[in-house]
CSV table of C-alpha atoms in Angstrom, one decimal:
chain,number,residue,atom,x,y,z
A,28,UNK,CA,0.0,0.0,0.0
A,29,UNK,CA,1.3,3.4,-0.9
A,30,UNK,CA,2.4,5.5,2.1
A,31,UNK,CA,1.0,9.0,2.5
A,32,UNK,CA,3.4,11.8,3.5
A,33,UNK,CA,2.3,15.1,4.9
A,34,UNK,CA,4.6,17.9,4.3
A,35,UNK,CA,3.8,20.2,7.3
A,36,UNK,CA,4.6,23.9,6.5
A,37,UNK,CA,4.9,22.6,2.9
A,38,UNK,CA,4.3,26.0,1.3
A,39,UNK,CA,7.7,27.4,2.3
A,40,UNK,CA,11.2,27.1,0.7
A,41,UNK,CA,12.0,23.4,1.3
A,42,UNK,CA,8.6,21.8,1.3
A,43,UNK,CA,7.4,22.1,-2.3
A,44,UNK,CA,10.5,20.7,-3.8
A,45,UNK,CA,10.5,17.6,-1.5
A,46,UNK,CA,6.7,17.2,-2.1
A,47,UNK,CA,7.2,17.3,-5.9
A,48,UNK,CA,10.0,14.8,-5.9
A,49,UNK,CA,8.1,12.4,-3.6
A,50,UNK,CA,4.9,12.6,-5.7
A,51,UNK,CA,6.9,12.2,-8.9
A,52,UNK,CA,8.6,9.1,-7.6
A,53,UNK,CA,5.2,7.3,-7.7
A,54,UNK,CA,6.0,5.7,-4.3
A,55,UNK,CA,4.1,8.1,-2.1
A,56,UNK,CA,0.8,10.0,-1.8
A,57,UNK,CA,1.6,13.6,-0.8
A,58,UNK,CA,-0.3,16.2,1.2
A,59,UNK,CA,0.8,19.8,1.5
A,60,UNK,CA,0.0,21.2,4.9
A,61,UNK,CA,-0.2,24.8,5.8
A,62,UNK,CA,-1.7,27.0,8.5
A,63,UNK,CA,-4.1,28.3,5.9
A,64,UNK,CA,-6.1,25.8,3.9
A,65,UNK,CA,-6.3,28.1,0.8
A,66,UNK,CA,-2.5,28.4,0.7
A,67,UNK,CA,-2.0,24.7,1.0
A,68,UNK,CA,-4.5,24.1,-1.8
A,69,UNK,CA,-2.9,26.7,-4.0
A,70,UNK,CA,0.6,25.2,-3.7
A,71,UNK,CA,-0.8,21.7,-4.2
A,72,UNK,CA,-2.5,22.9,-7.4
A,73,UNK,CA,0.7,24.5,-8.6
A,74,UNK,CA,2.7,21.3,-8.0
A,75,UNK,CA,0.0,19.2,-9.6
A,76,UNK,CA,0.2,21.5,-12.7
A,77,UNK,CA,3.9,20.8,-12.9
A,78,UNK,CA,3.4,17.1,-12.5
A,79,UNK,CA,0.4,16.9,-14.9
A,80,UNK,CA,-1.7,15.0,-12.4
A,81,UNK,CA,-3.9,15.5,-9.3
A,82,UNK,CA,-1.9,13.5,-6.8
A,83,UNK,CA,-1.0,16.2,-4.3
A,84,UNK,CA,-3.6,17.5,-1.9
A,85,UNK,CA,-3.7,20.6,0.3
A,86,UNK,CA,-4.9,20.6,3.9
A,87,UNK,CA,-4.4,22.5,7.1
A,88,UNK,CA,-1.4,21.2,9.1
A,89,UNK,CA,-3.4,19.3,11.7
A,90,UNK,CA,-5.6,17.6,9.0
A,91,UNK,CA,-2.5,16.8,6.9
A,92,UNK,CA,-0.7,15.2,9.9
A,93,UNK,CA,-3.8,13.2,10.8
A,94,UNK,CA,-4.4,12.0,7.3
A,95,UNK,CA,-0.8,10.9,6.6
A,96,UNK,CA,1.3,7.8,7.6
A,97,UNK,CA,4.3,10.0,8.1
A,98,UNK,CA,4.8,13.7,8.6
A,99,UNK,CA,7.7,15.9,7.4
A,100,UNK,CA,8.2,19.2,9.2
A,101,UNK,CA,9.6,22.0,7.1
A,102,UNK,CA,9.0,25.3,8.9
A,103,UNK,CA,11.3,28.1,10.1
A,104,UNK,CA,12.6,27.6,13.6
A,105,UNK,CA,10.5,30.4,15.0
A,106,UNK,CA,7.3,28.4,14.0
A,107,UNK,CA,8.7,25.1,15.2
A,108,UNK,CA,7.2,24.7,18.6
A,109,UNK,CA,3.8,26.1,17.7
A,110,UNK,CA,3.5,24.0,14.6
A,111,UNK,CA,4.4,20.8,16.6
A,112,UNK,CA,1.7,21.7,19.1
A,113,UNK,CA,-0.8,22.0,16.2
A,114,UNK,CA,0.0,18.5,14.8
A,115,UNK,CA,0.7,16.7,18.0
A,116,UNK,CA,-2.6,14.7,17.9
A,117,UNK,CA,-2.2,13.9,14.2
A,118,UNK,CA,1.3,12.5,14.4
A,119,UNK,CA,0.6,10.3,17.4
A,120,UNK,CA,2.1,6.8,16.8
A,121,UNK,CA,3.8,8.0,13.6
A,122,UNK,CA,7.2,9.1,12.3
A,123,UNK,CA,8.0,12.8,12.3
A,124,UNK,CA,10.8,13.8,10.0
A,125,UNK,CA,12.2,17.1,11.3
A,126,UNK,CA,13.9,19.3,8.7
A,127,UNK,CA,14.0,22.3,10.9
A,128,UNK,CA,17.3,24.3,11.3
A,129,UNK,CA,17.5,26.5,14.4
A,130,UNK,CA,18.9,29.7,12.8
A,131,UNK,CA,19.0,33.0,14.7
A,132,UNK,CA,18.6,35.9,12.2
A,133,UNK,CA,20.3,38.0,11.3
A,134,UNK,CA,23.4,35.8,12.0
A,135,UNK,CA,22.2,32.9,10.0
A,136,UNK,CA,25.8,31.7,9.2
A,137,UNK,CA,26.6,31.3,12.9
A,138,UNK,CA,25.8,28.0,14.5
A,139,UNK,CA,23.0,28.4,17.0
A,140,UNK,CA,22.2,25.6,19.5
A,141,UNK,CA,18.7,26.0,20.9
A,142,UNK,CA,17.9,25.6,24.6
A,143,UNK,CA,16.7,22.0,24.1
A,144,UNK,CA,19.9,20.9,22.5
A,145,UNK,CA,18.7,20.8,18.9
A,146,UNK,CA,15.4,21.4,17.0
A,147,UNK,CA,15.0,17.6,16.6
A,148,UNK,CA,15.5,16.9,20.4
A,149,UNK,CA,13.1,19.7,21.2
A,150,UNK,CA,10.5,18.0,18.8
A,151,UNK,CA,11.0,14.7,20.5
A,152,UNK,CA,10.7,16.2,24.0
A,153,UNK,CA,7.5,18.1,22.9
A,154,UNK,CA,5.9,15.1,21.2
A,155,UNK,CA,6.9,12.4,23.7
A,156,UNK,CA,7.7,8.8,23.1
A,157,UNK,CA,4.6,8.0,21.0
A,158,UNK,CA,6.3,9.7,18.1
A,159,UNK,CA,9.5,8.6,16.5
A,160,UNK,CA,11.4,11.7,15.5
A,161,UNK,CA,14.0,11.5,12.8
A,162,UNK,CA,16.1,14.5,11.8
A,163,UNK,CA,17.0,14.7,8.0
A,164,UNK,CA,17.1,16.8,4.9
A,165,UNK,CA,18.4,20.0,6.7
A,166,UNK,CA,21.4,20.4,4.4
A,167,UNK,CA,19.7,20.1,1.0
A,168,UNK,CA,19.5,23.4,-0.7
A,169,UNK,CA,15.9,24.5,-1.6
A,170,UNK,CA,17.4,26.1,-4.8
A,171,UNK,CA,18.2,22.6,-6.2
A,172,UNK,CA,15.2,20.8,-4.8
A,173,UNK,CA,12.7,22.8,-6.7
A,174,UNK,CA,13.9,21.5,-10.0
A,175,UNK,CA,13.0,17.8,-9.8
A,176,UNK,CA,15.2,16.9,-12.8
A,177,UNK,CA,18.3,18.3,-11.3
A,178,UNK,CA,20.7,15.9,-9.7
A,179,UNK,CA,21.7,17.1,-6.3
A,180,UNK,CA,25.2,16.7,-5.0
A,181,UNK,CA,24.2,16.5,-1.4
A,182,UNK,CA,23.8,13.6,1.0
A,183,UNK,CA,21.0,13.4,3.5
A,184,UNK,CA,22.4,12.6,7.0
A,185,UNK,CA,19.6,10.8,8.9
A,186,UNK,CA,19.6,10.9,12.8
A,187,UNK,CA,17.2,9.1,15.0
A,188,UNK,CA,16.9,6.6,17.9
A,189,UNK,CA,14.7,4.2,16.0
A,190,UNK,CA,16.5,2.1,13.4
A,191,UNK,CA,13.3,1.1,11.4
A,192,UNK,CA,12.2,4.7,11.3
A,193,UNK,CA,15.6,5.7,9.9
A,194,UNK,CA,15.3,3.0,7.2
A,195,UNK,CA,12.0,4.6,6.1
A,196,UNK,CA,13.6,8.0,6.0
A,197,UNK,CA,16.6,6.8,4.0
A,198,UNK,CA,14.1,5.4,1.5
A,199,UNK,CA,12.4,8.8,1.4
A,200,UNK,CA,15.8,10.4,0.6
A,201,UNK,CA,16.3,7.9,-2.3
A,202,UNK,CA,12.8,8.6,-3.6
A,203,UNK,CA,13.8,12.3,-3.8
A,204,UNK,CA,16.9,11.4,-5.8
A,205,UNK,CA,19.3,11.7,-2.8
A,206,UNK,CA,21.6,9.4,-1.0
A,207,UNK,CA,20.5,8.9,2.7
A,208,UNK,CA,23.0,7.8,5.3
A,209,UNK,CA,22.4,6.7,8.9
A,210,UNK,CA,24.2,9.4,10.9
A,211,UNK,CA,23.6,7.9,14.3
A,212,UNK,CA,21.3,8.8,17.2
A,213,UNK,CA,19.0,11.8,17.5
A,214,UNK,CA,21.6,13.3,19.7
A,215,UNK,CA,23.7,13.8,16.6
A,216,UNK,CA,21.1,16.0,14.9
A,217,UNK,CA,22.7,19.1,16.6
A,218,UNK,CA,25.7,18.7,14.2
A,219,UNK,CA,23.6,18.1,11.1
A,220,UNK,CA,21.3,21.1,11.9
A,221,UNK,CA,24.3,23.3,12.6
A,222,UNK,CA,26.0,22.3,9.4
A,223,UNK,CA,23.3,24.2,7.6
A,224,UNK,CA,24.5,27.4,9.2
A,225,UNK,CA,28.1,26.5,8.1
A,226,UNK,CA,26.8,25.9,4.5
A,227,UNK,CA,25.0,29.2,4.5
A,228,UNK,CA,28.2,30.9,5.5
A,229,UNK,CA,30.1,29.1,2.7
A,230,UNK,CA,27.4,30.2,0.2
A,231,UNK,CA,28.0,33.8,1.3
A,232,UNK,CA,31.8,33.7,1.5
A,233,UNK,CA,32.4,31.8,-1.7
A,234,UNK,CA,29.6,33.5,-3.6
A,235,UNK,CA,27.8,30.3,-4.5
A,236,UNK,CA,24.1,29.5,-4.1
A,237,UNK,CA,23.8,25.9,-2.9
A,238,UNK,CA,26.8,24.5,-1.1
A,239,UNK,CA,26.1,21.0,0.1
A,240,UNK,CA,28.0,18.1,1.6
A,241,UNK,CA,28.9,14.6,0.5
A,242,UNK,CA,30.3,11.8,2.7
A,243,UNK,CA,33.5,10.4,1.1
A,244,UNK,CA,35.3,7.1,1.6
A,245,UNK,CA,32.2,4.9,1.5
A,246,UNK,CA,33.4,2.9,-1.4
A,247,UNK,CA,35.3,0.0,0.2
A,248,UNK,CA,39.0,0.3,-0.6
B,6,UNK,CA,61.3,33.3,5.8
B,7,UNK,CA,60.1,29.8,6.4
B,8,UNK,CA,57.5,29.4,9.2
B,9,UNK,CA,58.1,26.9,11.9
B,10,UNK,CA,55.1,24.7,13.0
B,11,UNK,CA,55.0,22.8,16.3
B,12,UNK,CA,52.8,19.8,16.3
B,13,UNK,CA,51.9,19.5,20.0
B,14,UNK,CA,51.1,16.0,21.0
B,15,UNK,CA,52.6,15.1,17.6
B,16,UNK,CA,53.4,11.5,18.5
B,17,UNK,CA,49.7,10.4,18.4
B,18,UNK,CA,47.4,9.3,15.6
B,19,UNK,CA,46.9,12.5,13.7
B,20,UNK,CA,50.2,14.4,14.3
B,21,UNK,CA,52.8,12.4,12.5
B,22,UNK,CA,50.9,12.4,9.2
B,23,UNK,CA,50.4,16.2,9.3
B,24,UNK,CA,54.0,16.8,10.3
B,25,UNK,CA,55.2,14.6,7.4
B,26,UNK,CA,53.1,16.4,4.9
B,27,UNK,CA,54.1,19.8,6.0
B,28,UNK,CA,57.8,19.0,6.1
B,29,UNK,CA,57.5,17.4,2.7
B,30,UNK,CA,55.9,20.5,1.2
B,31,UNK,CA,59.1,22.4,1.8
B,32,UNK,CA,57.1,25.4,3.0
B,33,UNK,CA,57.5,24.8,6.7
B,34,UNK,CA,60.0,23.8,9.4
B,35,UNK,CA,58.4,21.2,11.6
B,36,UNK,CA,58.8,20.4,15.3
B,37,UNK,CA,57.2,17.3,16.9
B,38,UNK,CA,56.2,18.0,20.5
B,39,UNK,CA,55.5,15.5,23.2
B,40,UNK,CA,55.3,15.3,26.9
B,41,UNK,CA,58.5,13.1,26.8
B,42,UNK,CA,61.5,14.5,24.9
B,43,UNK,CA,62.7,11.0,23.9
B,44,UNK,CA,59.4,10.1,22.4
B,45,UNK,CA,59.3,13.3,20.4
B,46,UNK,CA,62.8,12.7,19.1
B,47,UNK,CA,62.1,9.1,18.2
B,48,UNK,CA,59.0,10.1,16.1
B,49,UNK,CA,61.0,12.9,14.5
B,50,UNK,CA,63.7,10.5,13.6
B,51,UNK,CA,61.2,8.1,12.1
B,52,UNK,CA,59.6,10.8,10.0
B,53,UNK,CA,63.1,12.1,8.9
B,54,UNK,CA,64.0,8.6,7.8
B,55,UNK,CA,60.8,8.5,5.7
B,56,UNK,CA,61.6,11.9,4.3
B,57,UNK,CA,65.3,11.2,3.7
B,58,UNK,CA,66.3,14.4,5.5
B,59,UNK,CA,66.8,15.9,8.9
B,60,UNK,CA,64.2,18.7,8.8
B,61,UNK,CA,61.9,17.5,11.6
B,62,UNK,CA,63.0,18.1,15.2
B,63,UNK,CA,61.7,16.6,18.5
B,64,UNK,CA,61.1,18.7,21.6
B,65,UNK,CA,58.9,18.7,24.7
B,66,UNK,CA,55.5,20.3,24.2
B,67,UNK,CA,56.4,23.6,26.0
B,68,UNK,CA,59.7,23.9,24.1
B,69,UNK,CA,58.1,23.1,20.8
B,70,UNK,CA,55.4,25.8,21.3
B,71,UNK,CA,58.0,28.4,22.3
B,72,UNK,CA,60.3,27.6,19.3
B,73,UNK,CA,57.5,27.7,16.7
B,74,UNK,CA,55.7,30.5,14.9
B,75,UNK,CA,52.4,28.5,15.0
B,76,UNK,CA,51.3,25.5,17.1
B,77,UNK,CA,49.0,22.7,16.0
B,78,UNK,CA,47.3,20.8,18.9
B,79,UNK,CA,46.7,17.1,18.2
B,80,UNK,CA,45.9,15.4,21.5
B,81,UNK,CA,43.0,13.3,22.8
B,82,UNK,CA,40.3,15.4,24.5
B,83,UNK,CA,41.2,14.0,27.9
B,84,UNK,CA,44.6,15.6,27.6
B,85,UNK,CA,43.3,18.9,26.1
B,86,UNK,CA,43.2,21.2,29.1
B,87,UNK,CA,46.5,20.0,30.7
B,88,UNK,CA,48.4,20.3,27.4
B,89,UNK,CA,47.1,23.8,26.8
B,90,UNK,CA,48.3,24.8,30.3
B,91,UNK,CA,51.7,23.4,29.5
B,92,UNK,CA,52.1,25.4,26.2
B,93,UNK,CA,50.3,28.6,27.3
B,94,UNK,CA,53.5,30.6,27.7
B,95,UNK,CA,55.0,29.3,24.4
B,96,UNK,CA,52.0,30.1,22.2
B,97,UNK,CA,51.5,33.7,23.6
B,98,UNK,CA,50.9,36.0,20.6
B,99,UNK,CA,50.7,33.1,18.1
B,100,UNK,CA,48.1,31.1,16.3
B,101,UNK,CA,47.0,27.8,17.9
B,102,UNK,CA,45.3,25.4,15.5
B,103,UNK,CA,43.1,23.1,17.6
B,104,UNK,CA,42.5,19.7,16.0
B,105,UNK,CA,40.9,18.2,19.2
B,106,UNK,CA,37.6,16.4,19.0
B,107,UNK,CA,35.7,16.1,22.3
B,108,UNK,CA,34.8,12.4,22.3
B,109,UNK,CA,33.4,10.5,25.2
B,110,UNK,CA,34.5,6.9,25.2
B,111,UNK,CA,33.1,4.4,24.8
B,112,UNK,CA,30.3,6.2,22.9
B,113,UNK,CA,32.7,7.8,20.3
B,114,UNK,CA,30.1,7.8,17.6
B,115,UNK,CA,27.7,10.0,19.6
B,116,UNK,CA,28.2,13.7,19.4
B,117,UNK,CA,29.4,15.1,22.7
B,118,UNK,CA,29.4,18.8,23.4
B,119,UNK,CA,31.8,19.7,26.2
B,120,UNK,CA,31.0,22.1,29.0
B,121,UNK,CA,32.8,25.1,27.3
B,122,UNK,CA,30.7,24.7,24.1
B,123,UNK,CA,33.5,23.1,22.0
B,124,UNK,CA,37.1,22.0,22.4
B,125,UNK,CA,38.2,25.1,20.4
B,126,UNK,CA,36.2,27.5,22.5
B,127,UNK,CA,37.6,25.9,25.6
B,128,UNK,CA,41.1,26.5,24.2
B,129,UNK,CA,40.3,30.1,23.4
B,130,UNK,CA,38.9,30.7,26.9
B,131,UNK,CA,41.9,29.0,28.6
B,132,UNK,CA,44.5,30.8,26.5
B,133,UNK,CA,42.9,34.2,26.4
B,134,UNK,CA,42.9,36.9,23.7
B,135,UNK,CA,46.7,36.9,23.2
B,136,UNK,CA,46.3,33.7,21.2
B,137,UNK,CA,44.3,33.3,18.0
B,138,UNK,CA,42.7,29.9,18.1
B,139,UNK,CA,41.6,28.4,14.8
B,140,UNK,CA,39.8,25.0,14.7
B,141,UNK,CA,40.7,22.7,11.8
B,142,UNK,CA,41.7,19.3,10.5
B,143,UNK,CA,39.3,17.4,12.9
B,144,UNK,CA,37.6,15.4,10.1
B,145,UNK,CA,40.7,14.2,8.3
B,146,UNK,CA,41.2,10.5,8.9
B,147,UNK,CA,44.6,9.6,10.4
B,148,UNK,CA,44.5,6.4,8.2
B,149,UNK,CA,44.9,8.5,5.1
B,150,UNK,CA,47.2,11.2,6.4
B,151,UNK,CA,50.0,8.8,7.3
B,152,UNK,CA,50.6,8.0,3.6
B,153,UNK,CA,51.8,11.3,2.2
B,154,UNK,CA,51.4,10.3,-1.4
B,155,UNK,CA,47.7,9.4,-0.9
B,156,UNK,CA,45.2,12.0,-2.2
B,157,UNK,CA,42.6,12.6,0.5
B,158,UNK,CA,39.0,13.1,-0.3
B,159,UNK,CA,38.2,15.3,2.6
B,160,UNK,CA,37.9,19.1,3.0
B,161,UNK,CA,39.3,21.0,6.0
B,162,UNK,CA,36.7,23.2,7.5
B,163,UNK,CA,38.4,26.1,9.2
B,164,UNK,CA,36.7,28.1,12.0
B,165,UNK,CA,38.1,31.1,13.7
B,166,UNK,CA,37.4,34.7,14.7
B,167,UNK,CA,40.5,36.1,13.0
B,168,UNK,CA,40.4,36.2,9.2
B,169,UNK,CA,44.2,36.5,8.7
B,170,UNK,CA,44.8,33.5,11.0
B,171,UNK,CA,42.2,31.5,9.0
B,172,UNK,CA,44.1,32.4,5.8
B,173,UNK,CA,47.3,30.9,7.2
B,174,UNK,CA,45.5,27.7,8.3
B,175,UNK,CA,43.9,27.4,4.8
B,176,UNK,CA,47.4,27.5,3.4
B,177,UNK,CA,48.5,24.8,5.9
B,178,UNK,CA,45.7,22.6,4.6
B,179,UNK,CA,46.8,23.2,1.1
B,180,UNK,CA,50.4,22.4,2.0
B,181,UNK,CA,49.1,19.0,3.4
B,182,UNK,CA,47.4,18.3,0.1
B,183,UNK,CA,43.9,19.2,1.3
B,184,UNK,CA,41.3,21.9,0.4
B,185,UNK,CA,40.8,24.3,3.3
B,186,UNK,CA,37.5,26.3,3.5
B,187,UNK,CA,36.6,29.2,5.7
B,188,UNK,CA,33.7,27.7,7.8
B,189,UNK,CA,33.0,30.8,9.8
B,190,UNK,CA,33.6,32.0,13.4
B,191,UNK,CA,35.1,29.9,16.2
B,192,UNK,CA,31.5,29.4,17.5
B,193,UNK,CA,31.0,27.1,14.5
B,194,UNK,CA,33.7,24.7,15.6
B,195,UNK,CA,31.2,22.7,17.7
B,196,UNK,CA,29.7,21.4,14.4
B,197,UNK,CA,33.0,20.5,12.8
B,198,UNK,CA,34.2,18.8,15.9
B,199,UNK,CA,31.0,16.9,16.3
B,200,UNK,CA,31.0,15.8,12.6
B,201,UNK,CA,34.0,13.6,13.5
B,202,UNK,CA,31.8,11.6,15.9
B,203,UNK,CA,29.2,11.3,13.0
B,204,UNK,CA,32.0,10.1,10.6
B,205,UNK,CA,33.2,7.6,13.2
B,206,UNK,CA,29.7,6.2,13.4
B,207,UNK,CA,29.5,6.0,9.6
B,208,UNK,CA,32.8,4.1,9.5
B,209,UNK,CA,31.3,1.6,12.0
B,210,UNK,CA,27.9,1.3,10.4
B,211,UNK,CA,29.0,1.2,6.7
B,212,UNK,CA,32.2,-0.9,7.5
B,213,UNK,CA,34.7,1.6,6.0
B,214,UNK,CA,37.8,3.0,7.5
B,215,UNK,CA,38.1,6.6,6.6
B,216,UNK,CA,34.8,8.4,5.9
B,217,UNK,CA,35.3,12.1,5.2
B,218,UNK,CA,33.4,15.1,3.9
B,219,UNK,CA,33.5,17.2,0.9
B,220,UNK,CA,31.7,20.5,0.4
B,221,UNK,CA,29.8,20.4,-2.9
B,222,UNK,CA,28.5,23.2,-5.1
B,223,UNK,CA,31.6,25.5,-4.9
B,224,UNK,CA,32.0,25.5,-8.6
B,225,UNK,CA,30.0,28.5,-9.8
B,226,UNK,CA,27.1,27.3,-12.0
């Protein structure tokens, strides 16, 4: 049976590109979630027009979370806690993939570690043990994601405390055309989140648009 | 005039390979530092034998730091504070390159953030403003460093609060056959240090010996 993914806050920078790639893979049903139903439906319509189908639906965030098998959270950090509260009931018993990067504007190229240790740990603390939080996709540039035909030179480092959940998220990365790698426990998410601030700084300093990272040395020598 | 580099704790895993590469580049004089003079001299002799020259010298850590223009600290985290105390006078007014990764055995694949925020920040706090601390080289596998002819697929992410010091350290990376990249302020070192724990975990999980990282997207498109 096809899994249904809800992209919570899916009308922002990162969400539509991921939604498009997942819908296009044919392996997932996709719902775009937003605080405003109209906005979610408009983005879903735009993505369907690009796909030439009607496979993506728009819903409010709580409805999207409730309707899906798995939720992917793509909101700015300042909306993180409030959005999690709004989907708490809907994600009960499910996997939540947290894409959030705790940035502190205006110094977005400086690593910021939030009070809870990392956005992903804060999500796990807020949602409790009934939700398996997995941190992933934070380092993938939205610039490249939005073109579904573009190969992306960036690995997806996947952190979480549940091995089976990580396997599902690694499959999600592959469906989006990316290599997913098990990067250890959820405690390691602080590094993957912070790496995004480092990459933003590299974009600025080296005048590029979409610095990413690849893990080397994986081919056995 | 040729700069002199002291590799403090240079008899361990990471130090000899870096020392060998810097001496071999012809751009630097190199001193191996150790707590024990004999050990420092023995490793210097071994490296000189490999180089076919007498360019590397062995000294105690405090002497090495005092004799050099720039010091590179390559000690296990449990020796970090004590070693810094021992070289404090010698590095006054100089650049200290901190290669230390705060690992907490036995869980060396789990990111550990030390009380001071990162090893590099702890070094800066301990040494004070008279020393320019730059964090670098933490992600480069000792396995690959020790063979000076081996090309290494790993970037050196360089963090520090002094731009000129970072330029010198990026040149050090290049002299060792690596690409150095400005990764932002010293506050960002927490991420680069922690990435080493992530890479250790990837080595274990994917049964490889020397996972590394490359920054992608730097070629302007």
